[in-house]
Coordinates of C-alpha atoms in Angstrom, one line a residue:
Chain A
M1 CA 7.6 22.0 14.2
L2 CA 4.5 21.5 12.2
R3 CA 6.4 21.4 8.9
K4 CA 6.7 17.6 9.0
P5 CA 3.1 16.8 10.1
L6 CA 1.7 19.2 7.3
A7 CA 3.8 17.4 4.7
F8 CA 2.1 14.5 5.4
L9 CA -1.2 15.9 5.5
K10 CA -0.7 17.7 1.9
K11 CA 1.0 14.6 0.4
D12 CA -2.0 12.1 2.0
F13 CA -4.5 14.7 0.9
L14 CA -2.7 14.8 -3.1
M15 CA -2.7 11.0 -3.0
E16 CA -6.4 10.5 -1.9
I17 CA -7.5 13.3 -4.4
S18 CA -5.5 11.5 -7.3
Y19 CA -7.9 8.8 -7.1
R20 CA -11.2 10.9 -8.0
F21 CA -13.5 8.1 -8.3
S22 CA -12.9 6.5 -5.1
F23 CA -12.9 10.0 -3.3
V24 CA -16.6 10.5 -4.6
L25 CA -17.5 6.9 -4.0
Q26 CA -17.1 7.6 -0.3
F27 CA -19.3 10.2 -0.2
A28 CA -21.8 8.4 -2.1
S29 CA -21.6 5.3 0.1
I30 CA -22.3 7.5 3.2
F31 CA -25.7 8.6 1.6
F32 CA -26.6 5.4 0.9
S33 CA -26.0 4.2 4.4
V34 CA -27.8 6.9 5.8
V35 CA -30.8 6.1 3.9
L36 CA -30.5 2.5 4.4
F37 CA -30.6 3.3 8.4
Y38 CA -33.4 5.8 7.6
F39 CA -35.9 2.9 6.4
V40 CA -34.7 0.7 9.2
G41 CA -35.4 3.7 11.5
Q42 CA -39.0 3.8 10.0
L43 CA -39.5 0.1 10.5
L44 CA -38.3 -0.4 14.2
G45 CA -38.6 3.3 15.4
E46 CA -42.5 3.0 16.1
A47 CA -42.1 -0.1 18.3
P48 CA -42.7 0.6 21.8
S49 CA -39.8 -1.6 23.0
V50 CA -37.2 0.1 20.7
Q51 CA -38.6 3.6 21.8
R52 CA -38.2 2.2 25.7
S53 CA -35.1 1.0 25.2
I54 CA -33.3 4.0 23.7
S55 CA -35.5 6.6 25.8
E56 CA -32.8 7.9 27.4
Y57 CA -31.3 9.5 24.1
G58 CA -34.8 10.9 23.1
G59 CA -36.4 7.5 21.6
D60 CA -35.6 8.2 18.3
Y61 CA -33.8 5.0 16.5
F62 CA -32.6 6.8 13.3
S63 CA -30.7 9.3 15.3
F64 CA -29.5 6.7 17.7
V65 CA -28.1 4.8 15.0
L66 CA -26.9 7.7 12.9
I67 CA -24.5 8.8 16.0
G68 CA -23.6 5.2 16.2
I69 CA -22.5 4.4 12.9
A70 CA -21.0 7.9 12.3
F71 CA -18.5 7.7 15.1
Q72 CA -18.0 4.2 14.7
N73 CA -15.6 5.6 11.9
F74 CA -13.5 7.1 14.6
L75 CA -13.1 3.8 16.1
S76 CA -11.9 2.2 13.0
V77 CA -9.4 4.8 12.0
G78 CA -8.1 5.0 15.5
L79 CA -7.5 1.3 15.5
G80 CA -6.6 0.8 12.0
S81 CA -4.7 3.9 10.6
F82 CA -1.8 3.5 12.2
S83 CA -1.0 -0.1 11.1
N84 CA -2.6 0.1 8.0
N85 CA -0.5 3.3 7.2
I86 CA 2.8 1.9 8.0
R87 CA 2.0 -1.5 6.1
A88 CA 1.0 0.7 3.2
E89 CA 4.2 2.6 3.3
Q90 CA 6.1 -1.0 3.5
M91 CA 4.1 -2.1 0.7
I92 CA 4.6 1.1 -1.7
G93 CA 8.5 0.8 -0.3
T94 CA 8.6 4.5 0.8
L95 CA 9.1 3.5 4.5
E96 CA 12.9 3.1 4.1
A97 CA 13.3 6.5 2.4
M98 CA 11.3 8.2 5.3
L99 CA 13.2 6.3 7.9
V100 CA 16.8 7.5 6.4
S101 CA 15.8 11.1 7.1
P102 CA 16.2 12.8 10.2
T103 CA 12.6 12.0 11.2
R104 CA 11.8 10.0 14.1
L105 CA 9.7 7.1 13.6
P106 CA 7.0 8.1 16.1
T107 CA 6.6 11.2 14.2
I108 CA 6.4 9.3 10.9
V109 CA 3.4 7.0 12.5
L110 CA 1.6 9.6 14.1
S111 CA 1.9 12.0 11.2
S112 CA 0.9 9.6 8.4
S113 CA -2.6 9.1 10.2
Q114 CA -3.4 12.5 10.4
W115 CA -5.2 12.5 6.8
S116 CA -7.2 9.6 8.0
F117 CA -8.5 11.3 11.0
A118 CA -9.2 14.6 9.0
F119 CA -11.0 12.6 6.6
T120 CA -12.9 10.8 8.7
S121 CA -13.7 13.9 10.6
I122 CA -15.1 15.1 7.4
R123 CA -17.2 11.9 6.8
V124 CA -18.8 12.2 10.1
G125 CA -19.5 15.7 9.4
A126 CA -21.4 14.4 6.2
Y127 CA -23.4 12.0 8.3
L128 CA -24.5 14.5 10.7
L129 CA -25.1 17.0 8.0
L130 CA -27.4 14.6 6.1
G131 CA -29.1 13.5 8.8
G132 CA -30.0 16.9 10.1
L133 CA -30.6 18.4 6.8
F134 CA -32.7 15.5 5.1
F135 CA -33.8 12.8 7.3
G136 CA -35.4 15.0 10.4
V137 CA -32.7 14.5 12.9
S138 CA -32.9 17.2 15.4
F139 CA -29.4 18.8 16.9
G140 CA -31.2 21.8 17.9
G141 CA -30.3 21.4 21.7
A142 CA -26.8 19.8 21.1
R143 CA -24.1 20.8 23.4
V144 CA -21.0 20.9 21.1
L145 CA -18.2 21.4 24.0
P146 CA -18.8 18.1 25.6
A147 CA -19.3 16.5 22.6
L148 CA -15.9 17.5 21.1
T149 CA -14.2 16.8 24.7
A150 CA -15.6 13.2 24.4
L151 CA -14.5 13.0 20.5
V152 CA -10.9 13.9 21.4
L153 CA -10.7 11.5 24.3
T154 CA -12.5 9.0 22.0
V155 CA -9.6 9.5 19.3
V156 CA -6.8 9.2 21.9
A157 CA -8.2 6.3 23.5
F158 CA -8.5 4.4 20.2
S159 CA -5.3 5.7 19.0
S160 CA -3.8 4.1 21.9
L161 CA -5.1 0.8 20.9
G162 CA -4.2 1.6 17.3
I163 CA -0.6 2.0 18.2
I164 CA -0.5 -1.1 19.9
S165 CA -1.8 -2.7 16.7
A166 CA 1.0 -0.6 14.7
S167 CA 3.6 -2.5 17.0
F168 CA 2.3 -5.7 16.0
I169 CA 2.6 -4.6 12.3
M170 CA 6.1 -3.3 12.8
I171 CA 6.9 -7.1 13.9
F172 CA 4.8 -9.7 12.6
K173 CA 3.8 -7.8 9.4
K174 CA 0.3 -9.0 8.7
G175 CA -2.6 -10.7 10.9
D176 CA -3.2 -8.0 13.6
P177 CA -5.5 -9.9 16.0
I178 CA -5.7 -6.7 18.5
A179 CA -7.1 -4.5 15.9
W180 CA -9.7 -7.3 14.8
A181 CA -10.7 -8.2 18.4
I182 CA -11.3 -4.7 19.7
S183 CA -13.2 -3.8 16.4
T184 CA -15.4 -7.0 16.5
S185 CA -16.2 -6.7 20.0
S186 CA -16.7 -3.1 20.1
T187 CA -19.3 -3.2 17.5
L188 CA -20.8 -6.1 19.1
L189 CA -21.0 -4.4 22.6
G190 CA -20.5 -0.8 22.5
G191 CA -23.9 0.2 21.6
V192 CA -23.4 1.2 17.8
Y193 CA -26.7 -0.3 16.5
Y194 CA -28.7 -0.8 19.9
P195 CA -28.2 0.2 23.2
I196 CA -26.3 -2.1 25.6
T197 CA -29.3 -2.3 27.8
I198 CA -30.6 -5.1 25.4
L199 CA -27.7 -7.1 26.3
P200 CA -27.7 -9.8 28.8
D201 CA -26.3 -8.9 32.2
W202 CA -22.8 -10.2 31.8
L203 CA -22.1 -8.8 28.3
Q204 CA -23.5 -5.4 29.6
I205 CA -20.5 -5.8 32.4
A206 CA -18.5 -6.6 29.4
S207 CA -19.0 -3.7 27.4
Y208 CA -17.7 -1.2 30.0
A209 CA -14.0 -2.5 29.2
F210 CA -14.4 -0.9 25.8
P211 CA -14.0 3.0 25.5
I212 CA -16.5 3.1 22.6
T213 CA -19.3 2.5 25.0
Y214 CA -18.2 5.5 27.1
A215 CA -17.8 7.6 23.8
L216 CA -21.0 6.8 22.4
R217 CA -23.0 7.2 25.4
A218 CA -21.5 10.7 26.0
I219 CA -21.7 12.0 22.5
R220 CA -25.2 11.0 22.2
L221 CA -26.3 12.4 25.2
S222 CA -24.5 15.6 24.3
L223 CA -25.7 16.0 21.0
L224 CA -29.3 14.3 21.2
Q225 CA -30.3 15.4 24.7
G226 CA -28.2 18.8 25.2
Q227 CA -26.5 17.4 28.2
G228 CA -23.4 19.0 29.6
F229 CA -20.3 18.2 31.4
S230 CA -22.0 17.5 34.7
Q231 CA -24.1 14.8 33.2
V232 CA -21.2 13.1 31.1
G233 CA -18.3 13.7 33.3
G234 CA -18.6 10.2 34.4
D235 CA -18.1 8.9 30.8
L236 CA -15.4 11.2 29.9
G237 CA -13.7 10.4 33.3
A238 CA -13.9 6.9 32.2
L239 CA -12.3 7.6 28.9
V240 CA -9.3 9.5 30.5
I241 CA -8.4 6.6 32.8
F242 CA -8.7 4.6 29.8
S243 CA -6.4 6.6 27.9
A244 CA -4.0 7.1 30.6
I245 CA -3.5 3.5 31.1
T246 CA -3.2 2.6 27.6
L247 CA -1.4 5.5 26.0
P248 CA 1.9 5.1 27.9
I249 CA 1.8 1.3 27.8
S250 CA 1.2 1.4 23.7
L251 CA 4.1 3.9 23.6
L252 CA 6.3 1.4 25.4
I253 CA 5.1 -1.3 23.1
F254 CA 5.9 0.7 19.9
R255 CA 9.1 1.6 21.0
F256 CA 10.0 -2.1 22.1
A257 CA 8.5 -3.0 18.4
V258 CA 10.8 -0.4 16.6
R259 CA 13.8 -1.7 18.2
R260 CA 12.9 -5.1 17.7
A261 CA 12.2 -4.5 13.8
K262 CA 15.4 -2.6 13.5
R263 CA 17.6 -5.2 15.2
D264 CA 16.2 -7.8 12.6
G265 CA 16.5 -5.6 9.8
S266 CA 12.9 -5.9 8.7
L267 CA 11.8 -2.4 9.3
A268 CA 10.5 -2.1 5.6
Y269 CA 9.8 -5.7 5.0
Y270 CA 6.0 -6.5 4.6
Chain B
M1 CA 42.0 10.4 11.6
E2 CA 40.6 13.7 11.3
N3 CA 39.7 13.3 7.5
T4 CA 38.1 10.1 8.0
V5 CA 34.2 10.6 7.7
I6 CA 33.2 6.8 7.7
Q7 CA 34.9 4.4 10.1
T8 CA 33.7 0.8 11.3
N9 CA 35.4 -1.3 13.9
K10 CA 34.7 -4.7 13.8
L11 CA 31.0 -3.9 12.6
T12 CA 29.1 -7.1 12.6
K13 CA 25.4 -8.2 12.2
Q14 CA 23.8 -11.5 12.9
F15 CA 20.3 -12.4 12.3
I16 CA 18.5 -14.7 14.2
K17 CA 15.8 -17.1 12.7
W18 CA 13.6 -19.0 14.9
R19 CA 12.3 -22.4 13.6
G20 CA 9.0 -21.6 14.9
L21 CA 6.1 -23.6 13.4
S22 CA 8.3 -24.9 10.3
S23 CA 9.7 -27.2 13.2
P24 CA 6.9 -27.9 15.6
R25 CA 9.1 -30.0 17.7
H26 CA 11.9 -27.5 18.2
P27 CA 10.0 -24.3 17.7
F28 CA 12.4 -22.4 19.7
E29 CA 15.6 -23.7 18.1
K30 CA 17.3 -20.8 16.6
K31 CA 19.7 -20.5 13.4
I32 CA 22.3 -17.6 13.2
F33 CA 23.2 -15.9 10.0
T34 CA 26.0 -14.0 10.0
A35 CA 25.5 -11.2 6.9
V36 CA 28.4 -8.9 8.0
R37 CA 31.3 -9.9 10.0
D38 CA 33.9 -7.8 11.7
V39 CA 34.4 -5.1 9.1
N40 CA 37.0 -2.5 9.5
I41 CA 37.0 0.1 7.0
E42 CA 37.7 3.7 6.7
V43 CA 36.5 6.3 4.1
R44 CA 38.2 9.6 3.8
R45 CA 36.3 12.9 3.2
G46 CA 36.0 13.6 -0.8
E47 CA 36.6 9.9 -1.4
I48 CA 34.8 7.9 -3.5
F49 CA 34.9 4.3 -2.0
G50 CA 33.3 1.3 -4.0
L51 CA 32.1 -1.6 -2.0
L52 CA 32.0 -4.6 -4.4
G53 CA 30.8 -8.0 -4.0
P54 CA 28.7 -10.5 -5.7
N55 CA 25.3 -10.9 -4.8
G56 CA 24.3 -12.0 -0.9
A57 CA 28.0 -10.8 0.0
G58 CA 26.5 -8.1 2.6
K59 CA 26.7 -5.0 1.1
T60 CA 23.2 -3.9 1.2
T61 CA 23.2 -5.1 5.0
L62 CA 26.2 -3.1 5.6
T63 CA 25.1 -0.1 3.9
K64 CA 21.8 -0.1 5.8
M65 CA 23.5 -0.4 8.8
M66 CA 25.6 2.7 8.0
C67 CA 22.4 4.4 7.3
T68 CA 20.7 3.7 10.5
L69 CA 18.2 1.3 9.1
I70 CA 19.6 -1.9 10.8
L71 CA 21.2 -2.1 14.2
P72 CA 24.8 -3.5 14.3
S73 CA 25.0 -6.9 16.5
S74 CA 28.2 -5.9 17.4
G75 CA 31.5 -3.4 16.7
S76 CA 30.7 0.2 16.2
A77 CA 31.2 2.9 13.7
T78 CA 31.0 6.6 13.6
I79 CA 29.6 8.4 10.3
A80 CA 30.5 12.0 10.2
G81 CA 32.0 12.1 13.4
Y82 CA 28.9 10.7 15.0
D83 CA 28.1 7.2 16.4
L84 CA 25.8 5.2 14.6
V85 CA 23.7 3.6 17.4
R86 CA 23.8 6.4 19.9
Q87 CA 23.6 9.8 17.5
Q88 CA 21.3 8.3 14.7
E89 CA 19.6 11.5 14.2
K90 CA 22.7 13.6 13.9
V91 CA 24.0 10.5 11.6
K92 CA 21.1 10.6 9.5
A93 CA 21.1 14.6 9.0
S94 CA 24.8 14.0 7.3
I95 CA 23.9 11.5 4.8
A96 CA 21.6 10.4 2.0
L97 CA 20.8 7.2 0.7
V98 CA 20.5 6.5 -3.0
S99 CA 19.2 3.1 -4.0
S100 CA 18.2 1.5 -7.1
E101 CA 14.8 1.1 -5.5
E102 CA 12.5 2.8 -7.4
R103 CA 9.5 2.0 -5.3
S104 CA 11.0 4.7 -3.1
F105 CA 8.9 7.3 -4.5
Y106 CA 5.1 8.2 -4.5
W107 CA 3.9 7.0 -8.0
R108 CA 0.7 9.2 -8.1
L109 CA 2.6 12.2 -7.0
T110 CA 4.7 14.1 -9.4
G111 CA 8.5 14.5 -9.2
R112 CA 8.2 18.0 -7.7
Q113 CA 5.5 16.9 -4.9
N114 CA 7.9 13.9 -4.0
L115 CA 10.8 16.2 -3.5
E116 CA 8.6 18.8 -1.5
F117 CA 7.6 16.0 0.6
F118 CA 11.2 14.7 1.4
A119 CA 12.6 18.1 1.8
A120 CA 10.0 18.7 4.5
L121 CA 11.2 15.3 6.3
R122 CA 14.9 16.5 5.8
G123 CA 13.7 19.5 7.8
I124 CA 14.3 21.9 5.1
S125 CA 12.1 25.0 5.3
R126 CA 9.5 25.8 2.8
E127 CA 11.1 28.6 1.5
K128 CA 14.4 27.0 1.0
A129 CA 12.9 23.9 -0.5
A130 CA 11.0 26.5 -2.8
R131 CA 14.7 27.4 -4.1
R132 CA 16.4 24.0 -3.6
I133 CA 14.2 22.0 -5.6
P134 CA 14.6 23.9 -9.0
E135 CA 18.2 23.8 -8.4
V136 CA 18.5 20.0 -7.6
L137 CA 16.1 19.2 -10.5
D138 CA 18.1 21.3 -13.3
Q139 CA 21.7 19.5 -11.7
V140 CA 20.4 16.3 -12.4
G141 CA 18.6 17.3 -15.7
I142 CA 14.9 16.5 -15.2
T143 CA 13.5 20.1 -14.9
E144 CA 11.0 19.6 -17.6
A145 CA 9.7 16.3 -16.3
A146 CA 9.3 18.1 -12.5
N147 CA 5.2 18.4 -13.0
R148 CA 4.8 14.8 -14.3
R149 CA 3.9 11.9 -12.3
F150 CA 6.5 9.8 -11.0
Q151 CA 4.7 6.7 -12.6
E152 CA 5.2 8.5 -16.2
Y153 CA 9.1 8.5 -15.2
S154 CA 11.4 6.2 -17.3
T155 CA 14.1 4.1 -15.2
G156 CA 16.5 6.7 -15.9
M157 CA 14.6 9.5 -14.7
K158 CA 13.4 7.7 -11.6
Q159 CA 17.2 7.0 -10.8
R160 CA 17.6 10.8 -11.6
L161 CA 15.0 12.0 -9.3
G162 CA 16.6 9.6 -6.5
L163 CA 19.9 11.7 -6.8
A164 CA 17.9 14.9 -6.6
R165 CA 16.3 13.9 -3.5
G166 CA 19.7 12.8 -2.0
L167 CA 21.0 16.2 -2.9
L168 CA 18.4 18.3 -1.1
A169 CA 19.6 18.7 1.7
D170 CA 23.4 19.0 0.6
P171 CA 24.6 16.2 3.0
E172 CA 28.3 15.4 3.3
I173 CA 27.8 11.8 2.7
F174 CA 25.9 9.7 -0.1
F175 CA 25.3 6.2 0.2
M176 CA 24.7 4.5 -3.2
D177 CA 23.3 0.9 -3.5
E178 CA 23.8 -0.1 -7.0
P179 CA 22.7 3.4 -8.3
T180 CA 22.8 2.0 -12.1
K181 CA 21.0 -1.2 -11.4
G182 CA 18.7 -1.7 -14.6
L183 CA 20.0 1.4 -16.6
D184 CA 21.1 1.6 -20.1
P185 CA 24.7 2.4 -20.9
L186 CA 24.1 5.9 -21.6
A187 CA 22.1 6.7 -18.5
T188 CA 25.1 4.7 -16.6
K189 CA 27.6 7.1 -17.7
H190 CA 25.5 9.8 -16.9
I191 CA 25.1 8.8 -13.2
H192 CA 29.1 7.9 -13.3
D193 CA 29.8 11.4 -14.5
F194 CA 27.3 13.0 -12.1
I195 CA 29.1 11.1 -9.1
R196 CA 32.5 12.6 -9.9
E197 CA 31.7 16.0 -11.2
N198 CA 28.9 17.0 -9.0
L199 CA 29.5 15.0 -6.0
A200 CA 33.1 14.2 -5.5
A201 CA 34.4 17.3 -7.2
R202 CA 32.2 19.2 -4.6
G203 CA 34.1 17.4 -1.9
K204 CA 31.2 14.9 -0.9
T205 CA 32.2 11.4 0.5
V206 CA 30.6 8.6 -1.7
F207 CA 30.2 5.2 -0.8
L208 CA 28.9 3.3 -3.8
A209 CA 28.1 -0.5 -3.3
T210 CA 27.9 -2.4 -6.6
H211 CA 28.5 -5.8 -8.0
H212 CA 29.6 -4.2 -11.6
L213 CA 33.7 -4.5 -11.8
A214 CA 33.7 -1.7 -14.5
E215 CA 31.9 0.9 -12.3
A216 CA 34.0 0.2 -9.3
E217 CA 37.3 0.7 -11.2
H218 CA 36.2 3.5 -13.2
V219 CA 34.3 5.5 -10.6
C220 CA 36.1 4.7 -7.3
D221 CA 39.1 5.9 -5.8
R222 CA 39.5 3.0 -3.5
V223 CA 37.5 -0.3 -3.4
G224 CA 36.6 -2.6 -0.9
I225 CA 36.1 -6.3 -1.8
M226 CA 33.2 -8.1 0.3
Y227 CA 32.5 -11.4 0.1
D228 CA 30.4 -13.9 2.6
G229 CA 30.1 -10.9 4.9
E230 CA 33.7 -10.5 5.4
M231 CA 36.0 -7.7 3.7
K232 CA 38.5 -9.7 1.7
A233 CA 40.6 -6.6 0.6
H234 CA 40.4 -2.7 0.3
G235 CA 42.7 -0.3 -1.1
Q236 CA 43.5 1.7 -4.3
V237 CA 42.6 0.0 -7.2
D238 CA 46.0 0.0 -8.8
E239 CA 47.7 -1.1 -5.4
L240 CA 45.4 -4.1 -4.9
V241 CA 45.4 -5.6 -8.5
G242 CA 49.1 -4.7 -9.6
D243 CA 49.7 -6.1 -13.1
F244 CA 46.4 -7.9 -13.2
T245 CA 42.8 -6.4 -13.9
L246 CA 40.2 -5.8 -11.4
A247 CA 38.1 -8.4 -12.4
D248 CA 41.2 -11.2 -12.3
Y249 CA 41.8 -10.1 -8.9
F250 CA 38.1 -10.1 -7.8
H251 CA 37.8 -13.5 -9.2
D252 CA 40.9 -14.9 -7.6
I253 CA 39.6 -13.3 -4.3
I254 CA 36.3 -15.0 -4.5
S255 CA 37.9 -18.3 -5.8
E256 CA 40.1 -18.4 -2.4
S257 CA 37.3 -17.8 -0.2
T258 CA 35.3 -20.5 -1.7
V259 CA 37.8 -22.8 -1.2
E260 CA 38.4 -21.9 2.3
H261 CA 34.9 -22.8 3.1

């Protein structure tokens, strides 16, 4: 059962490390990003207004933003990996060769995103490790299980949106407005770089329409404040409801898109 | 017929093109283009059937339809006894598509790594793939290049790796879309010999789309001539052409069809 997904994982890993310089560069960029926000944290961290606005998470801006930028990677990969990978296979010309094998398209789409998620997990681990080892972020009281639950639900929620985005790419090939709109709005409103409490009231209300708001809140509270399921249960529940609504809808839309592309004969076009 | 492995019944493909923003006054006006019209063919087990036609005749659309990559607009077909639309997974398990498209491999991976990946997609177990991959590489004669990156292969070697991929699961039917496109005469001969000696001789059915008359004449048991989406004639080469050459016969058919239009 896992033979096909594992073959995708191996293939994508081999492809990734075949570009060795790019592979190394990605980790270097994580280091510089962490350093950058460390100094921003030094600049802003002492301001009482900043400490007040993030007091819920312990009051340290660098810890707050480190979690934000690290887990925003999951938003990007969940939203973009399905459509990006489909488009990449269309462009390099391998999609048709896959589709003529007895492998269902949903298996191809889901499996081709595994490496993106695995690599993102490694990148997020690198962010947290750097922050913890060299920049004084304390994960001493972190509750890992609620954070991991939030992470899994976050991946499912973001992936549902990503599958809708892949459906769009399947039919229109390029210029997907869904991923762009959700990604931009999530970064703006979801509390990646600043807490949503500094937003005007009406934007705070709007921010609750995006799963990243609940995800980041639950992960920050679990990792930085050691809060358990009882405290982050509301956020986890919101993510469950969000996924329960969007996942079936996204699968229906995807099914429609595949059938439409097969009817148009444009599955492998780009 | 029991021995028939490919059978189409009035298989048709129409593409609909909306005028859209290119005609702002009539964006919802549609234009229908018939790529394949009412095609009836029967290909028997172990036969090499050549689909002959000029560029744009509908050969690739028909081939892709029979490989489940494009849904037919109307008509029906059975491939290896399975319904083309309702039993797509079984159809795909019974066929291999060998095209001239060298972009259908991962250029950064070696030939062997490519085959390992596609073997998994064909549902071949890891153990069986470990046995099968050296066999098929040997069959197509590129064992020594197995650990070289695909991007370092010559055009002929790329085509051979395409054949090797087709052989992995030992399917019943091979669809080949212009498999000798861009090859030199020697490499072309190797592919022709391979089709006859390694596929047809082992009872495999080959559906070969080509616009090379000589290829159809020398390799195929029967040919179908396609023009403007329609099957104009099909049968054994000798029976079709009589005292003429296939080239003369082909040009006659194309000329008649052009006059009709």
